[in-house]
Amino acid sequence: MERPPRLQVGALCCRQQDGEMHVLLVTSRDTGRWIIPKGWPIDGKTASAAALQEAWEEAGVRRGRARPEAVGSYRYDKRLKYGLSVPVETLVFQVAVDEMRDDFPEAQARQRKWTRPGEAANMVQEPELQHILRAMNR
C-alpha cells in the first residue's frame, strides 16, 4: 500500500535578461543539486503566497508577482532527517521577479543561478520539472 504524496509549493522565478527569459535555480542544502525554491504550505497564506515566501527565504527574491494558479506540478521523494523518504507533490507557481537581495535567510546555505529554461531543464533531476521548464521555451 502506497502513501499519498505530501504537498509542497515551489516558485519558478523568472525575469527577462537581454531580451530572453531566464529562470532562477538554487542548490539544495543537503545534496547541492539544482532545484527551484520550494517548501511546505504556510498557514494563513495562499499556495502562491507561500511559494513567494520560499523564493525570499531560499533565493533572495524580495519582491515578485506570483501567478495565483500553478503552472504545473512534479513529484519527488523527499529524504527526511532520519533517512526516511516520503513522496511529495510540488505545485509550481510562476513568479515574475521585481527585486533581488544578496542578504536573505538562507544565503549562506545555497548558491543561485539565473539561466535559460532549456539549460535549467538539463540541470534539475525531476522529469516533470524538466518538462515544465522546457515548455517555457515554446
Coordinates of C-alpha atoms in Angstrom, one line a residue:
M1 CA 0.0 0.0 0.0
E2 CA 1.4 3.4 -1.0
R3 CA 1.0 6.6 1.0
P4 CA -0.4 9.6 -0.8
P5 CA 2.1 12.3 -1.5
R6 CA 2.6 15.3 0.8
L7 CA 2.2 18.7 -0.7
Q8 CA 4.8 21.4 -1.2
V9 CA 4.7 24.7 -3.2
G10 CA 7.5 25.8 -5.4
A11 CA 8.5 29.1 -7.0
L12 CA 9.5 29.2 -10.7
C13 CA 11.2 32.6 -10.6
C14 CA 11.5 34.4 -14.0
R15 CA 12.9 37.6 -15.5
Q16 CA 13.8 39.0 -18.9
Q17 CA 17.5 39.4 -19.4
D18 CA 19.0 40.6 -22.7
G19 CA 15.6 40.0 -24.4
E20 CA 15.4 36.4 -23.2
M21 CA 13.5 34.6 -20.5
H22 CA 15.7 33.4 -17.6
V23 CA 14.7 31.3 -14.6
L24 CA 16.3 31.1 -11.2
L25 CA 17.7 27.8 -9.7
V26 CA 19.1 27.3 -6.2
T27 CA 21.1 24.5 -4.7
S28 CA 19.5 22.2 -2.2
R29 CA 21.0 22.4 1.3
D30 CA 21.7 18.7 1.7
T31 CA 22.9 17.4 -1.7
G32 CA 23.8 20.6 -3.6
R33 CA 21.7 19.6 -6.6
W34 CA 19.9 22.3 -8.6
I35 CA 16.2 22.9 -7.6
I36 CA 13.6 25.6 -7.6
P37 CA 12.8 27.3 -4.2
K38 CA 10.1 25.2 -2.5
G39 CA 8.7 24.3 0.8
W40 CA 5.6 23.3 2.8
P41 CA 2.4 25.3 2.7
I42 CA 2.1 28.1 5.3
D43 CA -1.0 28.5 7.4
G44 CA -2.8 31.8 6.6
K45 CA -1.2 32.1 3.1
T46 CA -2.4 31.0 -0.3
A47 CA -0.3 28.5 -2.0
S48 CA 1.1 31.1 -4.4
A49 CA 1.9 33.4 -1.5
A50 CA 3.7 30.6 0.3
A51 CA 5.7 29.9 -2.9
L52 CA 6.7 33.6 -2.9
Q53 CA 7.8 33.3 0.7
E54 CA 10.0 30.4 -0.2
A55 CA 11.5 32.4 -3.0
W56 CA 12.6 35.0 -0.5
E57 CA 13.9 32.6 2.1
E58 CA 15.8 30.3 -0.3
A59 CA 16.7 32.6 -3.2
G60 CA 16.5 36.3 -2.1
V61 CA 13.5 37.3 -4.2
R62 CA 12.5 40.4 -2.2
R63 CA 9.7 41.5 -4.5
G64 CA 7.9 39.4 -7.1
R65 CA 4.5 38.7 -8.5
A66 CA 3.3 35.1 -8.2
R67 CA 0.6 33.8 -10.6
P68 CA -2.4 32.6 -8.5
E69 CA -2.7 29.3 -10.4
A70 CA 0.0 26.6 -10.6
V71 CA 1.7 26.2 -14.0
G72 CA 2.2 22.5 -13.2
S73 CA 3.4 20.1 -10.6
Y74 CA 6.1 17.5 -10.1
R75 CA 6.8 14.6 -7.8
Y76 CA 9.9 13.6 -6.0
D77 CA 10.9 11.6 -2.9
K78 CA 12.0 13.9 0.0
R79 CA 14.5 12.5 2.4
L80 CA 13.6 13.4 5.9
K81 CA 16.0 13.9 8.9
Y82 CA 16.2 10.3 9.9
G83 CA 16.9 8.9 6.5
L84 CA 13.2 8.1 5.7
S85 CA 11.9 9.2 2.3
V86 CA 8.3 10.4 1.7
P87 CA 6.6 11.1 -1.7
V88 CA 6.0 14.8 -2.3
E89 CA 4.0 16.6 -5.0
T90 CA 5.1 20.1 -5.6
L91 CA 2.8 22.7 -7.1
V92 CA 4.8 25.1 -9.2
F93 CA 3.9 28.8 -9.3
Q94 CA 5.5 31.2 -11.8
V95 CA 6.9 34.3 -10.1
A96 CA 7.9 37.4 -12.1
V97 CA 10.9 38.8 -10.1
D98 CA 10.9 42.5 -9.5
E99 CA 13.7 42.8 -6.9
M100 CA 16.5 40.5 -5.6
R101 CA 18.6 40.8 -2.5
D102 CA 22.0 39.2 -1.7
D103 CA 21.3 39.1 2.1
F104 CA 18.5 36.6 2.6
P105 CA 17.7 34.0 5.2
E106 CA 19.4 31.0 3.5
A107 CA 22.2 32.9 1.6
Q108 CA 25.0 31.1 3.4
A109 CA 23.4 27.6 2.7
R110 CA 22.7 28.0 -1.0
Q111 CA 24.0 29.0 -4.4
R112 CA 21.7 30.6 -7.0
K113 CA 21.9 30.8 -10.8
W114 CA 19.9 32.6 -13.5
T115 CA 19.8 30.5 -16.7
R116 CA 17.6 29.9 -19.8
P117 CA 14.7 27.5 -19.2
G118 CA 16.2 24.8 -21.5
E119 CA 19.5 24.8 -19.7
A120 CA 17.7 24.8 -16.3
A121 CA 15.8 21.7 -17.5
N122 CA 19.1 19.9 -18.0
M123 CA 20.3 20.9 -14.5
V124 CA 17.4 19.6 -12.5
Q125 CA 16.7 15.9 -11.9
E126 CA 12.9 15.7 -11.7
P127 CA 11.5 14.8 -15.2
E128 CA 8.2 16.6 -14.6
L129 CA 10.0 19.8 -13.6
Q130 CA 12.2 19.4 -16.7
H131 CA 9.0 19.3 -18.8
I132 CA 7.7 22.5 -17.2
L133 CA 11.0 24.3 -17.9
R134 CA 11.2 23.0 -21.5
A135 CA 7.6 24.2 -22.1
M136 CA 8.7 27.7 -21.3
N137 CA 10.8 27.8 -24.5
R138 CA 7.7 27.3 -26.7

